[in-house]
PDB file of N, CA and C in Angstrom:
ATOM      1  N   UNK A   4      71.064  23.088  10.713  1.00  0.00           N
ATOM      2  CA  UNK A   4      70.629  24.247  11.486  1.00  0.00           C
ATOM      3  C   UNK A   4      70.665  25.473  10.587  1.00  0.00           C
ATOM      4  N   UNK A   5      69.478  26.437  10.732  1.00  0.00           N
ATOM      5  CA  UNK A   5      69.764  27.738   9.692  1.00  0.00           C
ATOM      6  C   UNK A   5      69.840  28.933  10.723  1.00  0.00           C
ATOM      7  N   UNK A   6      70.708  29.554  10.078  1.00  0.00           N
ATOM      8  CA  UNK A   6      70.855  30.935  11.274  1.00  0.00           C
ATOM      9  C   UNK A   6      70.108  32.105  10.135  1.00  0.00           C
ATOM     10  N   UNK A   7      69.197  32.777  10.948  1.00  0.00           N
ATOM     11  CA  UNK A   7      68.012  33.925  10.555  1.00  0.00           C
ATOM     12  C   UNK A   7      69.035  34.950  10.577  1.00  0.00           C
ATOM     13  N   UNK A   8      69.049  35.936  10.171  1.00  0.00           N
ATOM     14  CA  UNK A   8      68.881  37.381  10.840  1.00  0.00           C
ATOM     15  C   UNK A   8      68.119  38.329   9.709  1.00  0.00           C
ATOM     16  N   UNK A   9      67.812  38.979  10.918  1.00  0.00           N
ATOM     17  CA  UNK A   9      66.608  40.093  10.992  1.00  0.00           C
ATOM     18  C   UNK A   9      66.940  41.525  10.840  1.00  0.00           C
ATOM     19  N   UNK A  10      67.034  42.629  10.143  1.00  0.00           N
ATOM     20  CA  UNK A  10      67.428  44.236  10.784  1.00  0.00           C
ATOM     21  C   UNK A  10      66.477  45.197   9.886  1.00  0.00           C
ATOM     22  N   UNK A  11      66.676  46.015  10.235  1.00  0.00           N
ATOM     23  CA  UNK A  11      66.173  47.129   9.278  1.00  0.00           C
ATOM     24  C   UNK A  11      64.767  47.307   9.531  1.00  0.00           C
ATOM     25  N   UNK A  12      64.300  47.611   8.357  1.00  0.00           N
ATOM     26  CA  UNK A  12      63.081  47.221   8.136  1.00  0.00           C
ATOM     27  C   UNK A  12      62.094  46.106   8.112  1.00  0.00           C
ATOM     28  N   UNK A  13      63.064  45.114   8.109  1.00  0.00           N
ATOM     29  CA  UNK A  13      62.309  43.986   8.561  1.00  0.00           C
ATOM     30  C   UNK A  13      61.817  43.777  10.139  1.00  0.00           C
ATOM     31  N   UNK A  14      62.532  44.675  11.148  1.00  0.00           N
ATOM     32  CA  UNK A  14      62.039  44.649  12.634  1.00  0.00           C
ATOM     33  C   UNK A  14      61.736  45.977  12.985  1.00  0.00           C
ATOM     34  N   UNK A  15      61.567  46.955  11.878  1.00  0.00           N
ATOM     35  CA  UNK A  15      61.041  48.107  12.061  1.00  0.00           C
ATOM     36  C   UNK A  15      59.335  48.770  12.523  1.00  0.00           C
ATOM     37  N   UNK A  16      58.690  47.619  12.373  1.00  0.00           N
ATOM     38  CA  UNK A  16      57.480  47.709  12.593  1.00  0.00           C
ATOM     39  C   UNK A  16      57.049  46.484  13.404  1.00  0.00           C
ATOM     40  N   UNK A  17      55.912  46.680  14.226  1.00  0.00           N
ATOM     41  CA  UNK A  17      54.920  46.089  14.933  1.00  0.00           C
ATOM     42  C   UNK A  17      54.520  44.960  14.018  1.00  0.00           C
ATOM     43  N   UNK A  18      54.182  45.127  12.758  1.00  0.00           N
ATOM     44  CA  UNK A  18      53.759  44.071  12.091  1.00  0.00           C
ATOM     45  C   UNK A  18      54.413  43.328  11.674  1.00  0.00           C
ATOM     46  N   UNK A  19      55.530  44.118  11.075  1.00  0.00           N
ATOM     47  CA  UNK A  19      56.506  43.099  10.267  1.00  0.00           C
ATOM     48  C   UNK A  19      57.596  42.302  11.390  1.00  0.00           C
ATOM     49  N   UNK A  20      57.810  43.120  12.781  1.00  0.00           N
ATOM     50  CA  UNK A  20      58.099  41.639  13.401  1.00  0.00           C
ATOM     51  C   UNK A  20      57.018  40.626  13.562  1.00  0.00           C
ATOM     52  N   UNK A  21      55.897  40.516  13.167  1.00  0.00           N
ATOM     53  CA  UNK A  21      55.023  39.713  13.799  1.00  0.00           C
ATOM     54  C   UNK A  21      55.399  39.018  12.491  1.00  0.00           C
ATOM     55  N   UNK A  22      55.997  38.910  11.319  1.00  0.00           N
ATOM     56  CA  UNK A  22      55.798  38.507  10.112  1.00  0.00           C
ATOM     57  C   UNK A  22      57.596  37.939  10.204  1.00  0.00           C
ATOM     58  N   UNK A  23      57.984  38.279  11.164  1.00  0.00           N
ATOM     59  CA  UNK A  23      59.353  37.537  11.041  1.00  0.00           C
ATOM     60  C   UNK A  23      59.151  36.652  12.510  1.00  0.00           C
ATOM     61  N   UNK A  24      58.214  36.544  13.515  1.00  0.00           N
ATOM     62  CA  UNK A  24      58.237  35.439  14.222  1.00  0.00           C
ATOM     63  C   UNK A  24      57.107  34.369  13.539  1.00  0.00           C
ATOM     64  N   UNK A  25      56.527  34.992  12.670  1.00  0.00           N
ATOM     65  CA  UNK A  25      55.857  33.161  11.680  1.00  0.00           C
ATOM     66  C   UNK A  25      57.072  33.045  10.732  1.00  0.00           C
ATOM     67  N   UNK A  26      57.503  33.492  10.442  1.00  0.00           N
ATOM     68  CA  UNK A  26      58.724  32.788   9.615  1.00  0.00           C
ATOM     69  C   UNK A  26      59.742  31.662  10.730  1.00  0.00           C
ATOM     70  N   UNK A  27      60.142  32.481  11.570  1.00  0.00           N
ATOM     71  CA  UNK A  27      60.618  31.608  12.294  1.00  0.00           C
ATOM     72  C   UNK A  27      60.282  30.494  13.168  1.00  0.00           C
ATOM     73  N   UNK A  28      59.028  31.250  12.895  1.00  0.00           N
ATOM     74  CA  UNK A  28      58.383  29.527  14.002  1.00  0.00           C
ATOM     75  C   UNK A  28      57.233  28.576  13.189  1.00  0.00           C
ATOM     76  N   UNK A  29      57.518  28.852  11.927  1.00  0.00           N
ATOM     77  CA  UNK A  29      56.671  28.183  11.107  1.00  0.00           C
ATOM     78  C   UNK A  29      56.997  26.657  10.849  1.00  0.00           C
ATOM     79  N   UNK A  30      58.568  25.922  11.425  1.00  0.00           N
ATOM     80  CA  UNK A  30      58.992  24.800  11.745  1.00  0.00           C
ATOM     81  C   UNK A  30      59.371  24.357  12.448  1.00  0.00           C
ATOM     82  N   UNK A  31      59.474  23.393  12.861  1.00  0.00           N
ATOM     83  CA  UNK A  31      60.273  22.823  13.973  1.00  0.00           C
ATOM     84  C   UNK A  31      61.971  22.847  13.823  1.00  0.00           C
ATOM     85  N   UNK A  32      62.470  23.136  12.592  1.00  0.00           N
ATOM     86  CA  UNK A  32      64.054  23.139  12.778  1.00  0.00           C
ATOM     87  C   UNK A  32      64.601  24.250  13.582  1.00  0.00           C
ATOM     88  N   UNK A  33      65.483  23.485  14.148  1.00  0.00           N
ATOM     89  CA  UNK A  33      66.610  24.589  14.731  1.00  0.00           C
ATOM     90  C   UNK A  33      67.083  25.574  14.328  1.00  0.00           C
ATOM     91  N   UNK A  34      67.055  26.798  14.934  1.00  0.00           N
ATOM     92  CA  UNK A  34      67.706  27.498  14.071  1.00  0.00           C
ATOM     93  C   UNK A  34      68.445  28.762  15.083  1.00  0.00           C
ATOM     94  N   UNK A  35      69.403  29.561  14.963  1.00  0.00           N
ATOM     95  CA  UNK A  35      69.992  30.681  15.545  1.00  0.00           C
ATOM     96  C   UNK A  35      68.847  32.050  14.858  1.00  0.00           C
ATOM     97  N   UNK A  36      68.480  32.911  15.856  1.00  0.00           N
ATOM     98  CA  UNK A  36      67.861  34.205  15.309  1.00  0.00           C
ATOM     99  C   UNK A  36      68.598  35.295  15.759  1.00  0.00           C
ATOM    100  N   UNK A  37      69.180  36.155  14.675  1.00  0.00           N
ATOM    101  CA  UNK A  37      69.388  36.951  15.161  1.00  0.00           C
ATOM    102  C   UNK A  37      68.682  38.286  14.700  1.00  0.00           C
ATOM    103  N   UNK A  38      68.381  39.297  15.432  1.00  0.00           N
ATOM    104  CA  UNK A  38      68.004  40.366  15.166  1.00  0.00           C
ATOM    105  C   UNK A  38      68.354  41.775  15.405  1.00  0.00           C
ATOM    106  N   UNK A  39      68.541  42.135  14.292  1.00  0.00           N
ATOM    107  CA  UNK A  39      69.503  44.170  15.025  1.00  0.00           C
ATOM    108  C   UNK A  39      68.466  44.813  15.397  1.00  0.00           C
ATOM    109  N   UNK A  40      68.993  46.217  15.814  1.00  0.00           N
ATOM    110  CA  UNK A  40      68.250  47.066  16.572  1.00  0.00           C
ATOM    111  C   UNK A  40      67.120  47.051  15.370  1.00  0.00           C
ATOM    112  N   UNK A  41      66.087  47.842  16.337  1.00  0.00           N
ATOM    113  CA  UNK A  41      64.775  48.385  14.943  1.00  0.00           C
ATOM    114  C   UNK A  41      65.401  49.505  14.225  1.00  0.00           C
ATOM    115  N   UNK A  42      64.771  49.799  13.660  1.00  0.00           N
ATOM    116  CA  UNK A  42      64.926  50.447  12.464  1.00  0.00           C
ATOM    117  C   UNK A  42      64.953  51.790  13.203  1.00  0.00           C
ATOM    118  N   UNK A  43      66.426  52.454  13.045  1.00  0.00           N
ATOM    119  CA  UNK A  43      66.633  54.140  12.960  1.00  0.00           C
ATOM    120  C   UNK A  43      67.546  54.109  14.334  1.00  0.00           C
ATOM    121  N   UNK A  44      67.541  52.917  15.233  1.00  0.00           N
ATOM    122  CA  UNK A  44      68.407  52.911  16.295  1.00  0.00           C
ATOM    123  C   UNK A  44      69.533  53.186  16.395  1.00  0.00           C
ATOM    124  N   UNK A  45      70.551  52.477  15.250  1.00  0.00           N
ATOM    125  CA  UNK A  45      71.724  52.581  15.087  1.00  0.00           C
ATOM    126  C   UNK A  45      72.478  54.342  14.663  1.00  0.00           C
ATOM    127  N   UNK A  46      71.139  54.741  13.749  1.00  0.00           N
ATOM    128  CA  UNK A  46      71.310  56.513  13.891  1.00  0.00           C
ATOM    129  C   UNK A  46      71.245  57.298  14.800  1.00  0.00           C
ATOM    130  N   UNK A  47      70.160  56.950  15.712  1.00  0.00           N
ATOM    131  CA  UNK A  47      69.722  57.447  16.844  1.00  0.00           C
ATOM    132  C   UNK A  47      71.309  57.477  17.614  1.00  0.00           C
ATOM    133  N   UNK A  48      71.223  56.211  17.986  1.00  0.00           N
ATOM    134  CA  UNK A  48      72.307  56.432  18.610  1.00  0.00           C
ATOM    135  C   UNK A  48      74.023  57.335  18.316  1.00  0.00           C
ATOM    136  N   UNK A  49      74.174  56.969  16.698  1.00  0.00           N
ATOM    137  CA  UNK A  49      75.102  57.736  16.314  1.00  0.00           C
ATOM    138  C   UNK A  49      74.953  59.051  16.944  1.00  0.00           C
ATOM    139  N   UNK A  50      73.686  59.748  16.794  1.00  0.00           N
ATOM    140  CA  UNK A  50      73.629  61.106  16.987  1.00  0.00           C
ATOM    141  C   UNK A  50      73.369  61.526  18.111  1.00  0.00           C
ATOM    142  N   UNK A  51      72.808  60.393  19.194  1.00  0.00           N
ATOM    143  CA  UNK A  51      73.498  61.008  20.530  1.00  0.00           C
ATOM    144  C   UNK A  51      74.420  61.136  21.302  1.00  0.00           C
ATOM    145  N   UNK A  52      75.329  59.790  20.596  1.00  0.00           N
ATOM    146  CA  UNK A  52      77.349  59.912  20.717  1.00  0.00           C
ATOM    147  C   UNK A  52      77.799  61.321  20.240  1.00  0.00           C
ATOM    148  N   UNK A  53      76.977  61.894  19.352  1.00  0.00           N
ATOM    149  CA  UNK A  53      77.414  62.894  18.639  1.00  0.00           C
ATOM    150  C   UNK A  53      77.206  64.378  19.601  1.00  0.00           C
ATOM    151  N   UNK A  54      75.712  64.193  20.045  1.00  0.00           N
ATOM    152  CA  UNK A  54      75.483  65.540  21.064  1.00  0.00           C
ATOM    153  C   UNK A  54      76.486  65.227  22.336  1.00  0.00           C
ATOM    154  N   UNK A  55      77.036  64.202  22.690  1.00  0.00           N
ATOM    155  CA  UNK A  55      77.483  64.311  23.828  1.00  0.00           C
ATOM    156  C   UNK A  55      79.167  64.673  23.535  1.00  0.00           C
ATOM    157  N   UNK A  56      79.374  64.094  22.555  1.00  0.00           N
ATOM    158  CA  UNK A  56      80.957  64.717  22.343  1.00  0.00           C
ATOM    159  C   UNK A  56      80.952  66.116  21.945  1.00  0.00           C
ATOM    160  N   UNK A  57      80.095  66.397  21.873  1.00  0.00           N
ATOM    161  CA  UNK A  57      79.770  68.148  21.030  1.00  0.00           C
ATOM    162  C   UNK A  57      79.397  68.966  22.556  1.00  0.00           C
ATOM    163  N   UNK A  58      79.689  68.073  24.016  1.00  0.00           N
ATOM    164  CA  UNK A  58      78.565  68.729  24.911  1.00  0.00           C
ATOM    165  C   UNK A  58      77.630  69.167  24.758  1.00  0.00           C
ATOM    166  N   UNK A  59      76.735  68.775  24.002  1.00  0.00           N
ATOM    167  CA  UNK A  59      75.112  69.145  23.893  1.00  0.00           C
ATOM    168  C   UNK A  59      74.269  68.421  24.332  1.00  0.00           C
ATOM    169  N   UNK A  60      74.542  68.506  26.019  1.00  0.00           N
ATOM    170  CA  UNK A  60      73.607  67.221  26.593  1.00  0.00           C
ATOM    171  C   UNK A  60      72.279  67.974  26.696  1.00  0.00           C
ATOM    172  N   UNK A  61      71.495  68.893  26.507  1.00  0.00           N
ATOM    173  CA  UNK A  61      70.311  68.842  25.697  1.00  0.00           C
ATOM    174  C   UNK A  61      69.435  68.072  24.777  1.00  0.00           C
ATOM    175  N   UNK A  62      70.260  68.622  24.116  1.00  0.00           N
ATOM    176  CA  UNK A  62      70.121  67.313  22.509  1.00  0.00           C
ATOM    177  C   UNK A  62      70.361  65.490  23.028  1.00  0.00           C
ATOM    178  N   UNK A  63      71.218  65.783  23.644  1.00  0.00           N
ATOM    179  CA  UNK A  63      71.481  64.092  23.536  1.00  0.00           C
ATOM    180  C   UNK A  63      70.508  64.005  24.603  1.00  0.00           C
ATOM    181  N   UNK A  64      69.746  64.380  25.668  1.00  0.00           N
ATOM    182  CA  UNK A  64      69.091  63.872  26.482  1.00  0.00           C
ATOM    183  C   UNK A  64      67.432  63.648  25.523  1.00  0.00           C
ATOM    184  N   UNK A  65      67.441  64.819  24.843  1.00  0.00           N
ATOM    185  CA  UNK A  65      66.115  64.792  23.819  1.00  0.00           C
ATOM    186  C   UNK A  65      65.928  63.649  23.166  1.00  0.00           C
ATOM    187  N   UNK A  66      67.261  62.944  22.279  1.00  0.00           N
ATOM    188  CA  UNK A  66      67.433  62.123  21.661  1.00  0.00           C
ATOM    189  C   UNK A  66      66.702  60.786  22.363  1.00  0.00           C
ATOM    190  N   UNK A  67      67.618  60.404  23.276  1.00  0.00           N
ATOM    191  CA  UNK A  67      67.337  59.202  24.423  1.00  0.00           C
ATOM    192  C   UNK A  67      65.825  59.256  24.570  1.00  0.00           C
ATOM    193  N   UNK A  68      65.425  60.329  24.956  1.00  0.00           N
ATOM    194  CA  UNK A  68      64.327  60.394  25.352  1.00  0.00           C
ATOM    195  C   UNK A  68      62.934  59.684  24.194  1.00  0.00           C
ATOM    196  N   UNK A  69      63.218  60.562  23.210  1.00  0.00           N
ATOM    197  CA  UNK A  69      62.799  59.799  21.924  1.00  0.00           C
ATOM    198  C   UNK A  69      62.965  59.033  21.937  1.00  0.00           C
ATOM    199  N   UNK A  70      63.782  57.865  21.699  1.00  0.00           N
ATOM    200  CA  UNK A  70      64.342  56.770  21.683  1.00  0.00           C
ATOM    201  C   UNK A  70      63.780  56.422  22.510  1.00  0.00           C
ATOM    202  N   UNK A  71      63.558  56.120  23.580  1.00  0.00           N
ATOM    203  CA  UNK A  71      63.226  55.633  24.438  1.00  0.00           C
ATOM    204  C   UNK A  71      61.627  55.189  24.596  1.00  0.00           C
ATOM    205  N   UNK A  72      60.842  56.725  24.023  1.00  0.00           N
ATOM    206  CA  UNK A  72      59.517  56.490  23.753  1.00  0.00           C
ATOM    207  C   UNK A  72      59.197  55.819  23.038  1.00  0.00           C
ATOM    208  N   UNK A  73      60.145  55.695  21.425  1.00  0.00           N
ATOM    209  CA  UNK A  73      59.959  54.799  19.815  1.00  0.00           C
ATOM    210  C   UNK A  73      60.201  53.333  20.884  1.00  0.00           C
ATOM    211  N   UNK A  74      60.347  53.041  21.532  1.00  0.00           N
ATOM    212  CA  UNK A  74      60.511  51.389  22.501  1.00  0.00           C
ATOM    213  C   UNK A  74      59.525  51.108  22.854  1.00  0.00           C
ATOM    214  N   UNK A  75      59.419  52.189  23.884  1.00  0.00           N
ATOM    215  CA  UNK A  75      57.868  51.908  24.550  1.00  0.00           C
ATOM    216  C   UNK A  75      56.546  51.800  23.836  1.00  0.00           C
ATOM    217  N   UNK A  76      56.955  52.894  22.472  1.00  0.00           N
ATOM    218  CA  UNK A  76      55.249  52.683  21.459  1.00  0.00           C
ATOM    219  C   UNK A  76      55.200  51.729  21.186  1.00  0.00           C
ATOM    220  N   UNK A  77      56.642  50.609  20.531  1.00  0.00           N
ATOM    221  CA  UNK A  77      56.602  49.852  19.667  1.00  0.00           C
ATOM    222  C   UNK A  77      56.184  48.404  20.613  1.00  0.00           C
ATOM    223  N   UNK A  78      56.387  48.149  22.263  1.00  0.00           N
ATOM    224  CA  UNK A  78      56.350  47.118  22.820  1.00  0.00           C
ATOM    225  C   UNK A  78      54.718  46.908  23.103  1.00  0.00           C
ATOM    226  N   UNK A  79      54.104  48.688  23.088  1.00  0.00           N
ATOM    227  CA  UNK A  79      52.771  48.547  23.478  1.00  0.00           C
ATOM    228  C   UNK A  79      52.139  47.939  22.247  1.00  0.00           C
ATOM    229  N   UNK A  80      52.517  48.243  20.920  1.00  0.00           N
ATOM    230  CA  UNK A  80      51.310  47.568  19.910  1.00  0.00           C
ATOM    231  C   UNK A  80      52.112  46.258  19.927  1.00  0.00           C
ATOM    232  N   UNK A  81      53.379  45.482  19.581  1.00  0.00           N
ATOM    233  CA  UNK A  81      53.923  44.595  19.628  1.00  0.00           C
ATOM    234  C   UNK A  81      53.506  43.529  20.322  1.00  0.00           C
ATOM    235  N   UNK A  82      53.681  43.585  22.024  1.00  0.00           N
ATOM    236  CA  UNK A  82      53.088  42.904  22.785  1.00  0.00           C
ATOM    237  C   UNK A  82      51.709  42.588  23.496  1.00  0.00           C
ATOM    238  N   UNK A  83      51.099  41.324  23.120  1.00  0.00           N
ATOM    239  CA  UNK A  83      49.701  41.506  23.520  1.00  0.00           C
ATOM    240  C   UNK A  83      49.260  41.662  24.843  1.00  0.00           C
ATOM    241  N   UNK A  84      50.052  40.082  25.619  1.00  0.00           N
ATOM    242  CA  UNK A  84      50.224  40.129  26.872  1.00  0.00           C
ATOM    243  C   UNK A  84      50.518  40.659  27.978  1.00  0.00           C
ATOM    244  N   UNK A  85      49.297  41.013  28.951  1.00  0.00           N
ATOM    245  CA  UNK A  85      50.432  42.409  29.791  1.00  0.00           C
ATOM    246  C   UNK A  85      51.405  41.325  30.915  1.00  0.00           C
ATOM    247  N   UNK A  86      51.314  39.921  30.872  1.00  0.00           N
ATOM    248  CA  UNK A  86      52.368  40.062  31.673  1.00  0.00           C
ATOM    249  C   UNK A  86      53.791  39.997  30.507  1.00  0.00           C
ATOM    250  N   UNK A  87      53.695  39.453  29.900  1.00  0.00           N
ATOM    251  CA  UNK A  87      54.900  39.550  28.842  1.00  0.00           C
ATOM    252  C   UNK A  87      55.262  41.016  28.443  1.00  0.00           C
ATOM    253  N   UNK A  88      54.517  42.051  28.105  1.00  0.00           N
ATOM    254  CA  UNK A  88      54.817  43.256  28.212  1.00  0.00           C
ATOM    255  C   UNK A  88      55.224  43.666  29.112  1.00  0.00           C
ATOM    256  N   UNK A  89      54.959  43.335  30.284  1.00  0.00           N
ATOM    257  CA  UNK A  89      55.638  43.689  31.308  1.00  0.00           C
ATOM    258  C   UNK A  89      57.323  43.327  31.332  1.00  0.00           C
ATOM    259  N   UNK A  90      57.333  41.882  31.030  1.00  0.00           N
ATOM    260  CA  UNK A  90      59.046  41.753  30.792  1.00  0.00           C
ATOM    261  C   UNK A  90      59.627  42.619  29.871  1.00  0.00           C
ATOM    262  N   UNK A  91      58.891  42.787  29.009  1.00  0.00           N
ATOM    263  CA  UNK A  91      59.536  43.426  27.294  1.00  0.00           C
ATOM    264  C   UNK A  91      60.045  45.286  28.377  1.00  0.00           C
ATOM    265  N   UNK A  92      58.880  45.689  28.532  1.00  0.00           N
ATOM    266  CA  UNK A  92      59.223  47.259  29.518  1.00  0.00           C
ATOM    267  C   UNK A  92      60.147  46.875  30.361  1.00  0.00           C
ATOM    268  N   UNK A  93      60.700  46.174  31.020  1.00  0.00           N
ATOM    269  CA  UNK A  93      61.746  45.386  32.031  1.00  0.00           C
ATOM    270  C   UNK A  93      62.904  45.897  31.144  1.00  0.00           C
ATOM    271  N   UNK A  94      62.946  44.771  30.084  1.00  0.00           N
ATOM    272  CA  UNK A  94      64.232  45.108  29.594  1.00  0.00           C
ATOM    273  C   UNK A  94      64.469  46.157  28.518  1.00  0.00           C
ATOM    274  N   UNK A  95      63.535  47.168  28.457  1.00  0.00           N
ATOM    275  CA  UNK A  95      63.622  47.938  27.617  1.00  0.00           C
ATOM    276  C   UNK A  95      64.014  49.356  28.854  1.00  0.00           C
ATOM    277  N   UNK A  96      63.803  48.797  30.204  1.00  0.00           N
ATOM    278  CA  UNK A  96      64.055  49.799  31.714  1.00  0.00           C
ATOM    279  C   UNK A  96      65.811  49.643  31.662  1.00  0.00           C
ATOM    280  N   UNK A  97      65.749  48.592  31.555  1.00  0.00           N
ATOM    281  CA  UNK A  97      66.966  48.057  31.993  1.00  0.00           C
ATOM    282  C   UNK A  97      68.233  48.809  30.734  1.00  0.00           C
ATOM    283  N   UNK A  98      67.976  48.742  29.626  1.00  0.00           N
ATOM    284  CA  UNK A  98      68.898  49.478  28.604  1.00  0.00           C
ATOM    285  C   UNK A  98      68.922  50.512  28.644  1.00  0.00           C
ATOM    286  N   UNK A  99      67.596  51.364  28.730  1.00  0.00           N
ATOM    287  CA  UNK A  99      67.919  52.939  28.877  1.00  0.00           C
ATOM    288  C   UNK A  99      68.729  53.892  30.231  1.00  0.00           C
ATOM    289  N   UNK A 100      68.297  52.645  31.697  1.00  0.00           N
ATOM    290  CA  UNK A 100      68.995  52.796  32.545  1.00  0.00           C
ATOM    291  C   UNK A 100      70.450  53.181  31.726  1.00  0.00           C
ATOM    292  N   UNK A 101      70.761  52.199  30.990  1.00  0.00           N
ATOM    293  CA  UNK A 101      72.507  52.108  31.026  1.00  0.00           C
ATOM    294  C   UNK A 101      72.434  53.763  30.643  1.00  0.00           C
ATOM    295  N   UNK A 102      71.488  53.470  29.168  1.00  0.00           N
ATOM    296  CA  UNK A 102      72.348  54.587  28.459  1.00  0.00           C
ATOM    297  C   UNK A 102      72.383  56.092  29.228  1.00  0.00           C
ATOM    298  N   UNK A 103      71.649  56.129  30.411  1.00  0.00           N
ATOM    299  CA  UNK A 103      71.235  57.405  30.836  1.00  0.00           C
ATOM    300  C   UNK A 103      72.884  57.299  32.194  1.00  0.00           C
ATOM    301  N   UNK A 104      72.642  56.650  32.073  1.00  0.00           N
ATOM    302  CA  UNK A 104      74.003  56.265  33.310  1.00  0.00           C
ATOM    303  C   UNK A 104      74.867  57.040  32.127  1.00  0.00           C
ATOM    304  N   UNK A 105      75.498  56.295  31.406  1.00  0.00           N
ATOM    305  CA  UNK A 105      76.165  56.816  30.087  1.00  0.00           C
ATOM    306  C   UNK A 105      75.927  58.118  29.901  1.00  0.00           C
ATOM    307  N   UNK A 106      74.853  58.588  29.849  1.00  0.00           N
ATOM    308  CA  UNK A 106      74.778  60.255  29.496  1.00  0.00           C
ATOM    309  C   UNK A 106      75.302  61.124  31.126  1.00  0.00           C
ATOM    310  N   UNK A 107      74.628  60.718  32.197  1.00  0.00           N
ATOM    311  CA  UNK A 107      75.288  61.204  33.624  1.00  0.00           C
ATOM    312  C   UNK A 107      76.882  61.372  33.778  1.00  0.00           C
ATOM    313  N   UNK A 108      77.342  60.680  32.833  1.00  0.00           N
ATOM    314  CA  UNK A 108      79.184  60.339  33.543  1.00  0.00           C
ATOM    315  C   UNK A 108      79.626  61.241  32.466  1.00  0.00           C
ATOM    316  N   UNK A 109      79.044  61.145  31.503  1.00  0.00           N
ATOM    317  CA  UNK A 109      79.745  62.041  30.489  1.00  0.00           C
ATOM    318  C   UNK A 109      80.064  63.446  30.128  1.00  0.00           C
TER     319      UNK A 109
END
């Protein structure tokens, strides 16, 4: 069995995930995939932990918000299918829910 993983720049773009699901499905072996956020998420997020401990829920709502759109651009060229796009916006509803819950309590 081979375990993948994926981050950075390699799932930073529309294309180049399309260039890491023929890698992965270019055989029949088994394998574990894993993949990190796209590319700039893990900052993103740093820096809206950052507006919110700073109380600058301005900023951190701006942030999310961005964030949120860089999802939605990336599922619209990403995904061809609108019903599969439709799941992909599902769970891309479903995470920002949290994080906005997360920004409300804080």
């Amino acid at each position: 069995m081979k375990i993948m993983k994926f981050g950075g720049t390699s799932v930073g773009k529309p294309e180049r995930m399309r260039q890491v699901y023929e890698l992965i499905t270019k055989d029949a072996e088994p394998k574990i995939v894993v993949l990190s956020a796209l590319s700039g998420t893990t900052n993103a997020l740093v820096e809206i932990s950052s507006s919110l401990a700073a109380s600058d829920r301005v900023a951190a709502k701006q942030k999310i918000d961005t964030l949120e759109k860089h999802y939605r651009s990336f599922v619209l060229d990403l995904v061809q299918k609108e019903e599969n796009r439709a799941k992909a916006n599902a769970i891309v509803t479903e995470h920002f829910e949290f994080l906005n819950i997360i920004f409300r309590i804080s």
